[in-house]
Structure formats: structure tokens, C-alpha cells
Amino acid sequence: MKVNATINGMKRVLDVQPDEYLVDTLRRYNYLSVRRGCDTTSCGVCTILVDDQPVPSCAYLSVRADGKTITTVEGIPKHAEKLSEHFGETGADQCGFCNSGIALSVYALQKSGKGITDETLRHYLVGHLCRCTGYQAQHQAIKKYLGDSDE
Amino acid sequence: MSKSFKAVNVKTPSIDGKGIMMGRPAFTDDLALKDSLIIKVLRSPHAFAKIVSIDTKKAEELAGVEIVLTHKDFKRNAYTRAGQGYPEPSPHDKFPLDEYVRYVGDEVAAVAAVDEATALEALSLIEVEYEKLTPVLDFEQAKGHESIIHPEEDIYEMFPIGFDPKKNVAAAYSMEVGDVERTLKESDVVVEESFYTQAQAHVMLEPHTVNAHIDYQDRLVLYSATQTPFHVRRILSQTLEIPLSKIRVIKPRVGGGFGGKQAIHGEMLAAAITKRTGKPSKLTYTRKEVFESSCTRHPMRLDMKIGATKDGKITGIDCYGLSDTGAYGEHALTVFMVTGSKVLPLYNKVDSVRFHGDVVYTNTVSSGAFRGYGAIQGNYALESIVDMLAEKLGMDPMELRQKNMILENETSPIFEIMGEGTEGTAMNMDSCKLDYCVKRGMELIDYKNKYPKRKVSDHKVRSIGGAIAMQGSGIPYIDMGAAILKLNDDGFYNLMVGATEIGQGSDTILAQIAAEQLGVDVSKVIVYSSDTDLTPFDPGAYASSTTYVSGNAVLKAAKEMRSMVIAEAARSLEVDIERIEFDGEVFRVKGEDDKITLSDLSNRLYYNEDQKQLVATGSYYGTKSPPPFMAGFVEVEVDLETGEYDVLDYVSVVDCGTTINPELARGQVEGGIVQGLGMAVTEDVHYAKNGKLITSDMLNYKIPTNLTLKKLTTEFADSYEESGPYGAKSVGEIGIDTPPAAIANAIYNATGVRIKTLPVTSEKILKRLKDKEI
């Protein structure tokens, strides 16, 4: 099946199977930042943005992407780079398998115009499991990043 | 105590954080060849069965199927998946594929096909007839059970580990200092209790992943998400009878391991399939396979007895342990020994101490290495019973600990008696700031005002619980790490290490150690890890060894490189070596204006005069394993009506010597604390009656989220370990040990209910509270 989607600002025609999930399609088309951590939409690793909304791509059928705007972390390099500097500052980097998905949720939160408090941030990112960091350093880094970006 | 450093012990962002965040290809599956065959594994639906017949004809005939492998396709070479040094202290009790299946999820057959859908369809076409056998699911019934899990004759131990498979015993151990029964009999106060720990799952976010291909030199090349690339190469070579020189194992970026990737998982099947077909293949475990078919923490029952004089001197500790290694004996003996050896020395002033027990096989998911490695199980039991003893003595539990715990310059006879699978190594605690850790931790948690509890509403209570812990730094006289430094033109270095970066930050801290010695910025040290062809040997990321063992190897290589460049500078400036002053960038002749930069010197060595390539090597093995120490305190708020509780703050004060990278060290501690809190609070494991794991996805197996606890408070003691690189000890595991006991102690202080089976769930608390009312 053919799916027309805009991926990271570029119009693409994707050839997909009817039962294929977007995580697999995107990896097949070399968007390798989109990775699979589970298959039950529990971990947040495979997060992408569909029309600016964070979505677990392991449960999003590729055919649904027709006419949609898809963003992977390759599409927001400046934001990801800036966020990585804050992760570096607070020591929030560990394995990084979840980092690209986190960067996209942070970007979505930034674009949503919602107020940034400890509580909204925690709730916005609760879907991103991390087994390495204990979360607090990530939380501090993201808060600083959002604060810096506001200024 | 602290020294002044330029590159170590200063804030240094990870050298790889930016590229990883930006999503650049880095992990194993990102690097698989595009036309790789997809491998899928047929897994046992039975907890214990013999394969009577297996018919793969229909699967093989399916279009797109390249190969189907069963036990008939492998020579019977028993091996262990443990991923340890050689000879392994784990029994060789596993075959690549076997005619017996020993747990639900065990491997029956493997298919490689052009795509995943075809591979999965092929699995459904394999016809297997099983003879179901009686499974052993209760580890307390395993020893001497009529059902023998490993009846085969061609399995063996590499050296005596107490291996007795006919009795379902994978390993056994016993040691005693003094006469513990007599000591306890003569003690004023004795407390006795049994504790149970569960089969915690690692849940690293990157599943086990491997890909394989044959390269243009006709060699088998594997990319693997492994903690132990050199051990993987050796085990594949021995088991599949491929010459070691024909195998290359590359460890790309790894998405977490925690011990789960110390073992071999998909590598054996991927290697066999690519070797036979000549075609690239790849195998990524589904999340269910990670839960159901890799490995877990060893569940244990620990029967503790502790005695003391009435004024609070701990006189003796007796620990009998029963450990469940599941279907295969990976790390059976060594995890069990660490349950004693990295826990019992905390109270080194006892007259007698005994540690003994068995590690048994059951028809459940295999147990293996997991951060904490026995110490977390032992810590939960010991640090719970110390609190119970304090209550019986009418003493403050931290005062009891302070009176009896190990201090700097002291030792314990256990260090010499117990190693990992073998005898241990005597050592003094040349650096031990445990007394500071306890004192400072009590300040940070406000112990004076908050212990034991405060009522905050008519049904809510806030309480404090604490525990102390120790770990090790590598396995002395066994595990060797090595490093190579190469000088490039323009004056920067390559650092090649076998040490295995798996997300813990080892590439960064090893670069810092080299940079400190070489006097350059960290950006001038380009790290490459780890590749069995291109980097020197390292056992891998386990046993809290990388900072201490591999770090010392890097330091040795850097010292040699430093003297090499100084010698070349002296030659170039035509003076004696003694007259050269070197700040890392510029060589100056003492008292004169003559100088040459490292950049100019290296360009000269590459292109102009005295041309040569400077390469320095360092390798190191420990002659002791200096323990990091910590004190952990937790504050919880318990709802007495429901048993629910919130973790408000976890205070950690850690002595890991010098923190090479303070932020990353804090990350190791905090990550360990939260993983330990998972074991203590949320991570319940359930099996169905037929032996099938129920908690086999992230919906049912609940690891902590960012809502699990409110606050982490982490500090480091000012400590310097002379034998470590720039005073460092390890920090990878110590953080995980204290949460189970600290939580159990805090819950007891809040409710009067002592939970002796992990995890400490609200349901258990509420049930016990209700029982108390009756």
C-alpha cells in the first residue's frame, strides 16, 4: 500500500504492508532514531510526533500516517542538540536508548504552550521509562532546557 | 584527602551524549545489514518436557525460509551462557539447542527467513511432539526432587563448585569462621528470621539484539548488544567449533545491561545460522522474550540468625541460603557467594560467622548476573534483621550499626576465605568512610527529628528506614583489563579499550583518566570500545570493575605514553629527558626558552624526522577489590487504612573513592537506587501454575516511573583509594543494595509490620495490618 506522509519536512511516499506498524516502516526507511523498546506501548522509546502529538509508533499502523506530518528526532536536530547539552550538564546521559523519544515529547510540550511546572513535566514524561538514570537528573536537565528556551 | 585534578573529578559531559540524543545510528540493530535474514525462535510451551519428535519439513518448504535449526543440527558441546572468564565458575549445562526443554520459553528450534512474517509463519509450521515431564516449580522443593531437571550425562563443572545435578543442585557452598552455633548459644540476645527475594527482571530498554555476517576476509562478524564481547567470542568458538581467529565481535552502543547482557543470548543462534548459510542474519528479542527467555535475578530464601551481647555488640551471624538458578546454572555459585562475601563483612567484629547453602535448579526462567549480584539479596536480609536486633536490644538501629560496622584500616576474615567461585583475597579497608556516610546520611534525612515516625494525619504516618552496604571493585587475580593509546599527528590521542561502555559512561571516564595523566583536554582523547579485533582484551562490564580495573589499565598506558612523548621531545630539543617540563601541550627545557608543542612534535614524528608511530599499552588486574560503601535512608509516607505508601526522599551517601566524573557517578548511584526501589516496591513476579511467567511485559511487570519517588538526595564522601586510578573505587553496583532493607525498615517503623518477602507491596502491608487487628 502507498502512504503519503510528510516526514521531517519532506514529502515521502511509503510502501507499507497493511499490518505494519510505523516504527518498522520508519526503520525500514532509515529513520533509525526510532527504536523499539517493547510492543505494548509501555516504554515510550518508539515515540514519534504525528501532527505534533507524541505517539508510540509501535502501536500506530503505518496506513494511518497517510496525509499526516511525522517528526522524528532527525527532524529537530537543533532542539535535540541543545537538550543534549543540558543532559550533559546534569549527568542525565546514560545508555540513551530512550533519549530520542524524550527529546520529541519535550519538543511537543514546548510547542503545546502548556505551563511548565514540576508536576506537568512529570506527567508529560511519565510515559518515557528509563532504567538507567533514576529520572531526577533527566527532570532537572529538561527543566533547565525549557527554562533556557523560554528566555 | 582530596587532590587537585584537571580532567578527573571535574564536571565533564558524556563524550557521546549529543550524538545519541540526536538519534544517530549507534545501536546494534541500527548497524545490521539491510538484507539480513530475520531469526525467530520457537519456544517451549511446557515447563519441562522431552522433545519426542520434531518435524521441520513444512517450515523448510515455506517460500522465503532459509534455514530451520533444531537440536539435531548441533554437536553436543555443553557450555554456559554466563559470560564469565575462563574456566567459568558456572556449570556447562546448556546446549545451543537441546532435546529437553526446561522452562516455558526455552528454545526448541530457530528459523531464519527473508522477513519477520515469513519467519513467524514458519515457526507455526514446525510440528513438535513433547513428552511432558513433571516440572519443579517450587525452589524449596527442588533439592532431591524426584524430577531431575538435568538428567543428561554430558554436562559438567569446570572445577569443584558443588555441582550435583542428580539432586537438582547447580552449586553449593559452605564456610565458617569460629563456631557460630556456640557463639549464638552464648549470646544474650538472638534474633532469627527468614527472608525471601524475587526474580527481578533487568528491563534494560534495548532488548537483546545481535546481527551476524561473513566479511570479505571470510570471517564471522557479529555486532552484539553485549557486556562481554571477548567472552562471547570465546564461547562461540568453543561451542560451535569455529577457530577463535575466524570470529570478530563488535560491541556498538548498548542500551543498558545491568548484568543481563553479560550472558550470551541470541549470539549462538545468529552465529550458527550465518555460519551455515553464509548470509547475514539478525535476531532481536521481543520484550516478552527478554522477560521470559533471557535471565533474571536469583530468587533466594535467606535464613538468618544474629546474636549480640545485651550492650549491643554483635557476636555472631549465621546465614543459610537457598538460591534458585532456574533452568540453567549461570552465575549459580558466584552470585550465591557474593550474598555472603559482600554483605557479612559489614559487621566484622563478630566472634563467629557462617554462610552456607545450596543453589538449586527449577523449571523457571534462568537466573543470571544482575547489578548487586547477590549482595542486594543478602543486604535485604542482614539489614532487616539488624533493625530487628536493635529493637530487641532497645537500641537505635543506626547506633547499633555504628558500634559494629567495619571501619577504615580494619579487615574481615571473610575477604580471604570467600572470592567469586574460588578463595578470596585478604585485604585491609585502606579507604572506608562508612562512618561518615552514616553520620552524614542521618543529617540529610533529619534522622534526629524524623526517626522513627511522625503522624501527619489521622491515617497517615511518615517514617524513616536505613541500611548500609558495601560492594567490590573487580575480581582480583582473575579479571584483567587492557588499554592502548596511540598518538596522532596534530597531537591528539586514540584510546582503544576492551572495556565495555553499555551506557554507564565508561568511555567518558576512561577518557578523563587518560586526559588527566596526559595533561590534555578530554576532547583530545578519542575513545573506541570494544571490538575483539581492534581493541585489547577486557573481561567486560561486570563485577563493578571498569573504573577500577580498566581505569588502572588506562592510567598505566597513559603514564607510558607520557614518558614516550617526553623522550621524543628531549630528542627533538637535544636535551636530557630530565630537563624537559611538559604540561600536556608544550614541552619546555627547564631554565631555557627552547620549546616544542605536542602538535609540532607529533607532526615531526609522522612526517619529518625520527619518524615513528607512538603506541603505549597498559594492562591491569586487581590484587584486591576495594569495596565502595554507602549508607541509604528513605522517608516514606504510609496510609494506614490502605497500606499504600509514597517514597518521599531517598538519601544516599556513598564512598566510592574519587568520583572520576561526579555527575555520572551520581547517575550510577541514583539509577541503582531507583532500580533497587523497583525490587523493593513495585516489581512483583508471578508465575502461573503451569510454570508460565505471567509478568512478562511492561504492563504487568512494573518498573519505577518518574512518579515512583519524589526526591533523590545523593552525596559522596571525601575518600581516596590509593590503589585506584586517581583514588577511585567502583560505583556501578553499590547504589542498588540498600533500598529493599531501607524500605522494609521504614515500613516497619511506620506500621509495626515487618515484610519479609519482596517486594514490599501495599497489599502485603494491609493484610498484615488486618491480621494484627484480629
mmCIF file of C-alpha atoms in Angstrom, chain B residues 388-550:
data_model
loop_
_atom_site.group_PDB
_atom_site.id
_atom_site.type_symbol
_atom_site.label_atom_id
_atom_site.label_comp_id
_atom_site.label_asym_id
_atom_site.label_seq_id
_atom_site.Cartn_x
_atom_site.Cartn_y
_atom_site.Cartn_z
ATOM 1 C CA MET B 388 15.051 -6.340 64.399
ATOM 2 C CA LEU B 389 18.004 -6.973 66.683
ATOM 3 C CA ALA B 390 18.216 -3.294 67.581
ATOM 4 C CA GLU B 391 14.570 -3.316 68.611
ATOM 5 C CA LYS B 392 15.079 -6.365 70.780
ATOM 6 C CA LEU B 393 18.101 -4.719 72.389
ATOM 7 C CA GLY B 394 16.189 -1.487 72.869
ATOM 8 C CA MET B 395 18.837 0.336 70.866
ATOM 9 C CA ASP B 396 18.679 2.794 67.996
ATOM 10 C CA PRO B 397 19.384 0.748 64.839
ATOM 11 C CA MET B 398 21.916 3.226 63.476
ATOM 12 C CA GLU B 399 23.716 3.307 66.808
ATOM 13 C CA LEU B 400 23.875 -0.493 66.697
ATOM 14 C CA ARG B 401 25.355 -0.285 63.209
ATOM 15 C CA GLN B 402 27.870 2.395 64.178
ATOM 16 C CA LYS B 403 29.015 0.262 67.071
ATOM 17 C CA ASN B 404 29.570 -2.852 64.986
ATOM 18 C CA MET B 405 30.285 -1.880 61.396
ATOM 19 C CA ILE B 406 33.571 -2.104 59.540
ATOM 20 C CA LEU B 407 35.855 0.945 59.666
ATOM 21 C CA GLU B 408 38.890 2.234 57.838
ATOM 22 C CA ASN B 409 42.068 0.166 58.249
ATOM 23 C CA GLU B 410 40.086 -2.782 59.554
ATOM 24 C CA THR B 411 39.523 -6.096 57.823
ATOM 25 C CA SER B 412 37.343 -9.188 57.893
ATOM 26 C CA PRO B 413 38.498 -12.803 57.649
ATOM 27 C CA ILE B 414 35.768 -13.296 55.040
ATOM 28 C CA PHE B 415 37.776 -11.406 52.396
ATOM 29 C CA GLU B 416 40.455 -14.094 52.427
ATOM 30 C CA ILE B 417 38.021 -17.002 52.596
ATOM 31 C CA MET B 418 35.444 -16.007 50.002
ATOM 32 C CA GLY B 419 36.152 -14.916 46.460
ATOM 33 C CA GLU B 420 33.959 -15.361 43.406
ATOM 34 C CA GLY B 421 33.897 -19.095 42.848
ATOM 35 C CA THR B 422 37.280 -19.545 44.431
ATOM 36 C CA GLU B 423 39.146 -18.486 47.552
ATOM 37 C CA GLY B 424 39.278 -14.790 48.225
ATOM 38 C CA THR B 425 41.978 -12.215 48.794
ATOM 39 C CA ALA B 426 42.910 -10.806 52.177
ATOM 40 C CA MET B 427 42.705 -7.028 52.267
ATOM 41 C CA ASN B 428 42.513 -4.106 54.625
ATOM 42 C CA MET B 429 39.963 -1.362 54.201
ATOM 43 C CA ASP B 430 42.522 1.260 53.180
ATOM 44 C CA SER B 431 39.668 3.579 52.264
ATOM 45 C CA CYS B 432 36.409 3.244 54.174
ATOM 46 C CA LYS B 433 34.318 6.278 55.050
ATOM 47 C CA LEU B 434 31.264 4.289 56.094
ATOM 48 C CA ASP B 435 31.219 6.070 59.450
ATOM 49 C CA TYR B 436 30.997 9.415 57.646
ATOM 50 C CA CYS B 437 28.348 8.064 55.248
ATOM 51 C CA VAL B 438 26.118 7.028 58.162
ATOM 52 C CA LYS B 439 26.613 10.276 60.062
ATOM 53 C CA ARG B 440 26.035 12.481 57.027
ATOM 54 C CA GLY B 441 23.078 10.428 55.853
ATOM 55 C CA MET B 442 21.422 10.839 59.246
ATOM 56 C CA GLU B 443 21.869 14.607 58.958
ATOM 57 C CA LEU B 444 20.468 14.739 55.433
ATOM 58 C CA ILE B 445 17.360 12.707 56.254
ATOM 59 C CA ASP B 446 16.963 14.626 59.561
ATOM 60 C CA TYR B 447 17.079 11.384 61.481
ATOM 61 C CA LYS B 448 17.127 13.109 64.843
ATOM 62 C CA ASN B 449 13.715 14.675 64.294
ATOM 63 C CA LYS B 450 12.095 12.199 61.948
ATOM 64 C CA TYR B 451 13.091 8.757 63.272
ATOM 65 C CA PRO B 452 11.204 6.519 63.728
ATOM 66 C CA LYS B 453 7.904 8.109 62.656
ATOM 67 C CA ARG B 454 5.595 11.084 62.784
ATOM 68 C CA LYS B 455 1.852 11.171 62.358
ATOM 69 C CA VAL B 456 0.891 13.593 59.584
ATOM 70 C CA SER B 457 -2.880 12.983 59.578
ATOM 71 C CA ASP B 458 -5.345 10.675 61.287
ATOM 72 C CA HIS B 459 -4.397 7.811 58.983
ATOM 73 C CA LYS B 460 -1.047 8.808 57.516
ATOM 74 C CA VAL B 461 2.368 8.297 59.051
ATOM 75 C CA ARG B 462 5.793 9.362 57.836
ATOM 76 C CA SER B 463 8.726 7.197 58.836
ATOM 77 C CA ILE B 464 12.435 6.647 58.267
ATOM 78 C CA GLY B 465 14.356 3.476 57.444
ATOM 79 C CA GLY B 466 18.050 2.972 56.830
ATOM 80 C CA ALA B 467 20.616 0.438 55.717
ATOM 81 C CA ILE B 468 24.340 0.282 54.985
ATOM 82 C CA ALA B 469 26.039 -1.559 52.153
ATOM 83 C CA MET B 470 29.302 -2.493 50.512
ATOM 84 C CA GLN B 471 30.246 -3.947 47.113
ATOM 85 C CA GLY B 472 33.590 -4.679 45.420
ATOM 86 C CA SER B 473 35.812 -3.295 42.666
ATOM 87 C CA GLY B 474 36.505 -6.081 40.182
ATOM 88 C CA ILE B 475 37.560 -9.695 40.730
ATOM 89 C CA PRO B 476 41.173 -9.778 41.972
ATOM 90 C CA TYR B 477 43.709 -12.067 40.307
ATOM 91 C CA ILE B 478 41.111 -13.105 37.704
ATOM 92 C CA ASP B 479 39.842 -10.272 35.529
ATOM 93 C CA MET B 480 42.401 -8.283 33.531
ATOM 94 C CA GLY B 481 41.618 -5.141 31.564
ATOM 95 C CA ALA B 482 43.843 -3.511 28.950
ATOM 96 C CA ALA B 483 44.153 -0.260 27.051
ATOM 97 C CA ILE B 484 46.092 1.064 24.054
ATOM 98 C CA LEU B 485 46.921 4.727 23.461
ATOM 99 C CA LYS B 486 48.048 5.977 20.075
ATOM 100 C CA LEU B 487 49.490 9.418 19.336
ATOM 101 C CA ASN B 488 48.197 11.064 16.148
ATOM 102 C CA ASP B 489 49.596 13.927 14.105
ATOM 103 C CA ASP B 490 48.419 17.297 15.405
ATOM 104 C CA GLY B 491 48.848 15.890 18.917
ATOM 105 C CA PHE B 492 45.661 14.074 19.848
ATOM 106 C CA TYR B 493 45.270 10.519 21.039
ATOM 107 C CA ASN B 494 43.198 7.445 20.321
ATOM 108 C CA LEU B 495 42.298 5.363 23.347
ATOM 109 C CA MET B 496 41.329 1.806 22.473
ATOM 110 C CA VAL B 497 39.767 -0.183 25.279
ATOM 111 C CA GLY B 498 38.090 -3.535 25.580
ATOM 112 C CA ALA B 499 36.138 -2.059 28.491
ATOM 113 C CA THR B 500 32.510 -2.212 27.579
ATOM 114 C CA GLU B 501 30.520 1.011 27.517
ATOM 115 C CA ILE B 502 26.889 -0.015 27.964
ATOM 116 C CA GLY B 503 25.514 3.380 28.937
ATOM 117 C CA GLN B 504 27.228 3.693 32.302
ATOM 118 C CA GLY B 505 29.683 6.249 30.923
ATOM 119 C CA SER B 506 32.879 4.201 30.874
ATOM 120 C CA ASP B 507 34.128 5.675 27.584
ATOM 121 C CA THR B 508 33.875 9.134 29.142
ATOM 122 C CA ILE B 509 35.530 8.329 32.457
ATOM 123 C CA LEU B 510 38.332 6.344 30.805
ATOM 124 C CA ALA B 511 38.985 9.320 28.502
ATOM 125 C CA GLN B 512 39.104 11.533 31.597
ATOM 126 C CA ILE B 513 41.662 9.263 33.288
ATOM 127 C CA ALA B 514 43.863 9.299 30.170
ATOM 128 C CA ALA B 515 43.438 13.071 29.762
ATOM 129 C CA GLU B 516 44.410 13.687 33.384
ATOM 130 C CA GLN B 517 47.666 11.794 33.008
ATOM 131 C CA LEU B 518 48.441 13.181 29.558
ATOM 132 C CA GLY B 519 47.619 16.749 30.593
ATOM 133 C CA VAL B 520 45.199 17.339 27.730
ATOM 134 C CA ASP B 521 41.559 18.230 27.387
ATOM 135 C CA VAL B 522 39.192 15.244 27.273
ATOM 136 C CA SER B 523 38.338 16.171 23.673
ATOM 137 C CA LYS B 524 41.908 15.197 22.688
ATOM 138 C CA VAL B 525 41.319 11.584 23.720
ATOM 139 C CA ILE B 526 39.188 9.756 21.153
ATOM 140 C CA VAL B 527 37.788 6.565 22.656
ATOM 141 C CA TYR B 528 36.918 3.371 20.827
ATOM 142 C CA SER B 529 35.292 0.439 22.613
ATOM 143 C CA SER B 530 35.038 -2.506 22.158
ATOM 144 C CA ASP B 531 35.918 -4.799 19.303
ATOM 145 C CA THR B 532 37.726 -8.110 19.596
ATOM 146 C CA ASP B 533 39.820 -7.287 16.521
ATOM 147 C CA LEU B 534 40.699 -3.663 17.236
ATOM 148 C CA THR B 535 40.826 -3.236 20.986
ATOM 149 C CA PRO B 536 42.849 -5.037 23.628
ATOM 150 C CA PHE B 537 41.236 -7.531 25.971
ATOM 151 C CA ASP B 538 38.860 -6.696 28.752
ATOM 152 C CA PRO B 539 36.565 -9.087 30.593
ATOM 153 C CA GLY B 540 33.679 -6.660 30.105
ATOM 154 C CA ALA B 541 31.268 -4.555 32.088
ATOM 155 C CA TYR B 542 30.578 -6.598 35.210
ATOM 156 C CA ALA B 543 31.648 -7.075 38.818
ATOM 157 C CA SER B 544 31.986 -3.304 39.304
ATOM 158 C CA SER B 545 35.325 -3.494 37.561
ATOM 159 C CA THR B 546 35.552 -0.907 34.792
ATOM 160 C CA THR B 547 36.578 2.216 36.727
ATOM 161 C CA TYR B 548 38.999 0.328 38.948
ATOM 162 C CA VAL B 549 40.441 -2.409 36.703
ATOM 163 C CA SER B 550 40.121 -0.897 33.211
#
